[in-house]
Short mmCIF file of N, CA and C in Angstrom, two decimals:
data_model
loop_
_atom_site.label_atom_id
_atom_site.label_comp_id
_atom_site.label_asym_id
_atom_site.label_seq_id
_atom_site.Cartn_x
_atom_site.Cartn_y
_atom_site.Cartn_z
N UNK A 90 142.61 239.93 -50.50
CA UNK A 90 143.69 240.74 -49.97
C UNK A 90 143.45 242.20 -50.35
N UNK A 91 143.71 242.95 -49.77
CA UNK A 91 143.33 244.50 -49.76
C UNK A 91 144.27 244.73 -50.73
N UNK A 92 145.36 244.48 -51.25
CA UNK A 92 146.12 244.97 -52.47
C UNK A 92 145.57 244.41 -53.56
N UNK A 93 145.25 243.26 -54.00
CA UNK A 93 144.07 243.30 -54.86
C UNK A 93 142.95 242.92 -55.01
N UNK A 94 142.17 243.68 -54.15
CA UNK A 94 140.47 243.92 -54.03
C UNK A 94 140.16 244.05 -55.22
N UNK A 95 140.62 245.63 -55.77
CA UNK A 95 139.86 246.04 -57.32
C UNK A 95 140.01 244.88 -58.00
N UNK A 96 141.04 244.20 -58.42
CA UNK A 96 140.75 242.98 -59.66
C UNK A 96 139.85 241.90 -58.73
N UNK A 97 140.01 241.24 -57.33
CA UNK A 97 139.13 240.30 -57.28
C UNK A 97 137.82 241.01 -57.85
N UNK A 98 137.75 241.77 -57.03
CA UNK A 98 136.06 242.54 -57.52
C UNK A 98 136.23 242.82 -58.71
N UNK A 99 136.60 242.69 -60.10
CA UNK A 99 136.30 242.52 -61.34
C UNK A 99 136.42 241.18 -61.76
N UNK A 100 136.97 240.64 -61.07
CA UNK A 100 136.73 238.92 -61.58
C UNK A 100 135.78 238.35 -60.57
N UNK A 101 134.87 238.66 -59.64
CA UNK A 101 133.72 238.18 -59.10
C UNK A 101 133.03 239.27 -59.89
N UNK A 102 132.84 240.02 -60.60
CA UNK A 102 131.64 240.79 -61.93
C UNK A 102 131.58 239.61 -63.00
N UNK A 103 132.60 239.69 -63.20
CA UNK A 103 132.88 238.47 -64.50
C UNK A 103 132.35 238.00 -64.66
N UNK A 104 133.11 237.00 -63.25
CA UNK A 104 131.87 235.36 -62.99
C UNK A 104 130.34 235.47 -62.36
N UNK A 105 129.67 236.65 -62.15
CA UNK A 105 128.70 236.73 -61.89
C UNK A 105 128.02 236.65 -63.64
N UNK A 106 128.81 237.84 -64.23
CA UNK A 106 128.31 237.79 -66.07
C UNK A 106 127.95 236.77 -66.36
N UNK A 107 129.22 235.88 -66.47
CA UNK A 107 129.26 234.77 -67.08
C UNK A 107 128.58 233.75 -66.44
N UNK A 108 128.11 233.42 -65.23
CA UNK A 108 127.50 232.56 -64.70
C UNK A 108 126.72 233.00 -63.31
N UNK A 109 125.39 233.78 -64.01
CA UNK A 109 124.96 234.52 -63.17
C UNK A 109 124.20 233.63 -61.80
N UNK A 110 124.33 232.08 -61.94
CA UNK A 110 123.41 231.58 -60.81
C UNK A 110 124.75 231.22 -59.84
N UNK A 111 125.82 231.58 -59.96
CA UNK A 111 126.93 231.38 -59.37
C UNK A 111 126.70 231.96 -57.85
N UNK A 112 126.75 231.35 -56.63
CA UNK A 112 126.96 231.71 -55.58
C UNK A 112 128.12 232.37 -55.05
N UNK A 113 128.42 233.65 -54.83
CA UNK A 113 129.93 233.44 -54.73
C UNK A 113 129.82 233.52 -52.99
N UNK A 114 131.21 233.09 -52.32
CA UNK A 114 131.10 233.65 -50.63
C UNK A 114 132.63 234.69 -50.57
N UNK A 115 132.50 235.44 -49.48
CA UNK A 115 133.70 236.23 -49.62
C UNK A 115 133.69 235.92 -48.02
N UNK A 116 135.28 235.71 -47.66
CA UNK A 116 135.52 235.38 -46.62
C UNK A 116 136.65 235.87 -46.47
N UNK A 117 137.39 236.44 -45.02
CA UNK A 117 138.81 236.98 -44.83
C UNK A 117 138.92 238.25 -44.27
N UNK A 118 140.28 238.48 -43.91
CA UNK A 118 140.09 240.13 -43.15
C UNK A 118 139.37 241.11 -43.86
N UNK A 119 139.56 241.34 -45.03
CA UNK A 119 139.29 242.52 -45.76
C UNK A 119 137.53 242.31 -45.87
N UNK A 120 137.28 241.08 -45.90
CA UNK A 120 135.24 240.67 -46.39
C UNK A 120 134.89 240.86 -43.82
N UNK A 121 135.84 240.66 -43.82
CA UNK A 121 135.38 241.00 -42.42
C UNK A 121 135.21 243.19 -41.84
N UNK A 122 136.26 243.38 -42.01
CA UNK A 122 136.45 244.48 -41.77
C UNK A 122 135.95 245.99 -42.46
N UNK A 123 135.92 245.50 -44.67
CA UNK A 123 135.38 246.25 -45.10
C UNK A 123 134.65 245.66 -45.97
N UNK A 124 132.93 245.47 -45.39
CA UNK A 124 132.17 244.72 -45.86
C UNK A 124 131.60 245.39 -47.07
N UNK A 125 131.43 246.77 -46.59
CA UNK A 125 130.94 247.72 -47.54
C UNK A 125 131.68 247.70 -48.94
N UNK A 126 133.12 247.12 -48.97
CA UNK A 126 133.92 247.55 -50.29
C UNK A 126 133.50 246.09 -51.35
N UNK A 127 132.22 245.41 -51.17
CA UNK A 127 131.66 244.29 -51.43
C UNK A 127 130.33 244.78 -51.98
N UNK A 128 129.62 245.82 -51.54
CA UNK A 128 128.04 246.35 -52.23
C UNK A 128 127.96 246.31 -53.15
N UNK A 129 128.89 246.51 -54.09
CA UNK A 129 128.45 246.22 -55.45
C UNK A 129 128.29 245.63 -56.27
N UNK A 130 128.78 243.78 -55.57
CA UNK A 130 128.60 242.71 -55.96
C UNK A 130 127.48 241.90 -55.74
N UNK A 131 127.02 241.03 -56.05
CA UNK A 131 125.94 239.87 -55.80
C UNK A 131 126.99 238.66 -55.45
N UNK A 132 127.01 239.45 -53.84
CA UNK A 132 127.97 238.03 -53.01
C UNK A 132 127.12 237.98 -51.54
N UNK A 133 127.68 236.93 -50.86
CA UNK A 133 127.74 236.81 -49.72
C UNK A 133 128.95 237.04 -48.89
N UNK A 134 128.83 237.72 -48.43
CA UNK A 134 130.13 238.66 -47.22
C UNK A 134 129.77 237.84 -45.81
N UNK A 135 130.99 237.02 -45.57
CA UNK A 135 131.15 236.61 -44.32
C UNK A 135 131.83 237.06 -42.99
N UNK A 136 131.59 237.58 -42.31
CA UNK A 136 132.32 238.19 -41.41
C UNK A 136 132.43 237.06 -40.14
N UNK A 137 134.02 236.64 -39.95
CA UNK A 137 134.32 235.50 -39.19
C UNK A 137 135.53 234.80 -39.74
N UNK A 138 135.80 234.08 -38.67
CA UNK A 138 136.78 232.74 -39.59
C UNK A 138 136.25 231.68 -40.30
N UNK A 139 136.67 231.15 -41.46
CA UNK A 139 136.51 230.47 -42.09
C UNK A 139 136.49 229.19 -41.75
N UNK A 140 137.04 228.71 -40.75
CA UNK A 140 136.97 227.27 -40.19
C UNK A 140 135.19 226.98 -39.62
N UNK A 141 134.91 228.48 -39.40
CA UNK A 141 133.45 228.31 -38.79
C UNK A 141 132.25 228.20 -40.21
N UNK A 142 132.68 228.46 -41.35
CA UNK A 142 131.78 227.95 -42.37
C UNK A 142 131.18 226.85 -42.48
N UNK A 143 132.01 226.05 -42.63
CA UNK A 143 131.26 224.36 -42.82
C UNK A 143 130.11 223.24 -42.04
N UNK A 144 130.32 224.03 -40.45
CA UNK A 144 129.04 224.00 -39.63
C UNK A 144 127.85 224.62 -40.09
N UNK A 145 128.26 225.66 -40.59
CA UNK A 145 126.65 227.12 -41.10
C UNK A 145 126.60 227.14 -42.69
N UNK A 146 126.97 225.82 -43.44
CA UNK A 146 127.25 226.12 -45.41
C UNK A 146 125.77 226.25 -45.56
N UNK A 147 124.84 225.73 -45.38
CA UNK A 147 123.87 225.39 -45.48
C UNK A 147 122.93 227.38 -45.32
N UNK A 148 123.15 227.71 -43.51
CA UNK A 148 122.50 228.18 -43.33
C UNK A 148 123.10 229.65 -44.59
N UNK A 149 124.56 229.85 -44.80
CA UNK A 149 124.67 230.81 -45.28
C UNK A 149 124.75 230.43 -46.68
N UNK A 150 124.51 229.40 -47.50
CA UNK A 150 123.87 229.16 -48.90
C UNK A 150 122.39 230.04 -49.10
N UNK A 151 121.58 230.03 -47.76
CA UNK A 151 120.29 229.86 -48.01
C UNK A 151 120.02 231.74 -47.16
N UNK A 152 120.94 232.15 -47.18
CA UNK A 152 121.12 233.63 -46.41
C UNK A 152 120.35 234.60 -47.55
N UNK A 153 119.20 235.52 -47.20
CA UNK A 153 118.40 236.07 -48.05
C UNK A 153 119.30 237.82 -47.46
N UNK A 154 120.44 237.86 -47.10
CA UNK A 154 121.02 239.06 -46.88
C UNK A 154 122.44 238.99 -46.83
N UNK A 155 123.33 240.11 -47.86
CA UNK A 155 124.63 240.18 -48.19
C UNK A 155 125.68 240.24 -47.30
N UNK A 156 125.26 240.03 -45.71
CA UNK A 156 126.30 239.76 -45.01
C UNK A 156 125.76 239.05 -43.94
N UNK A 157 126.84 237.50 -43.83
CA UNK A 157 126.52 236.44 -42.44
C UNK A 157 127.54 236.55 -41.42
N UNK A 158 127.26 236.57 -40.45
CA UNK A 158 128.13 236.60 -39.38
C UNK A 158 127.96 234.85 -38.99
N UNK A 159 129.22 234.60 -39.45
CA UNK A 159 129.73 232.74 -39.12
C UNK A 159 130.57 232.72 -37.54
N UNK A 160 131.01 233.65 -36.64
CA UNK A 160 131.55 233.49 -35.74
C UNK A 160 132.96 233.25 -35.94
N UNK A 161 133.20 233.06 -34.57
CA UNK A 161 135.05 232.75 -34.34
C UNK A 161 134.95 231.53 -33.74
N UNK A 162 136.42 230.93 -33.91
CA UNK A 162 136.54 229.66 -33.09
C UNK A 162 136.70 229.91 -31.60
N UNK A 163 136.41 229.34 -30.85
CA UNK A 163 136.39 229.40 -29.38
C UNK A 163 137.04 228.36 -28.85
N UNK A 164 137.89 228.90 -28.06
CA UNK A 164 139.14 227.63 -27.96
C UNK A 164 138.55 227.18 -26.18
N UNK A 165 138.21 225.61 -26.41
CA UNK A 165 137.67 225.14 -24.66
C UNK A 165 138.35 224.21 -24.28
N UNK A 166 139.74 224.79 -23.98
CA UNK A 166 140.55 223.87 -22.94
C UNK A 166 141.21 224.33 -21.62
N UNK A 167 141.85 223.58 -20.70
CA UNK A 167 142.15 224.04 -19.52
C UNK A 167 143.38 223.89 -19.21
N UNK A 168 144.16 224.76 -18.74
CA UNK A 168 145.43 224.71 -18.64
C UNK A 168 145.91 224.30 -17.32
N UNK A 169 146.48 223.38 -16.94
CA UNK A 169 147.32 223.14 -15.85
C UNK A 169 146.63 221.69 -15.30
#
C-alpha cells in the first residue's frame, strides 16, 4: 500500500538481512505502477494481477530480471 511503502521496504531489507536466500515477490498497484520505488531491494516486481501468478510461479521464480510482467485476467464470455 502506498501509505506504507517506507516500512514494507524496511521489513523486505530485514528479511533480505536476515535471510538473504529469501525470494521475495512484490505484487499490487503500487509494485505495478511504481516499480522504480522497489530498486533498492533484491525483489521481484510484478506488474499485473495476482490471480495471473500461479500459471507463471515457476517462470517468475526463475526470472534473472527485477521486474515480470504476469498479465491481466481476460474475461472470455458472451453475453446474450
Amino acid at each position: 500500500a502506498l501509505m506504507t511503502l517506507p516500512y514494507e521496504l524496511q521489513v523486505m531489507q530485514r528479511i533480505k538481512t536476515d535471510a538473504p536466500r529469501t525470494k521475495l515477490l512484490v505484487v499490487g498497484t503500487v509494485a505495478s505502477t511504481m516499480p522504480d520505488a522497489f530498486a533498492g531491494v533484491d525483489c521481484v516486481v510484478l506488474k499485473g494481477e495476482p490471480e495471473q501468478l500461479i500459471p507463471k510461479f515457476d517462470e517468475v521464480l526463475n526470472a534473472d530480471t527485477q521486474r515480470v510482467d504476469i498479465g491481466t485476467v481476460q474475461a472470455t464470455f458472451e453475453v446474450g
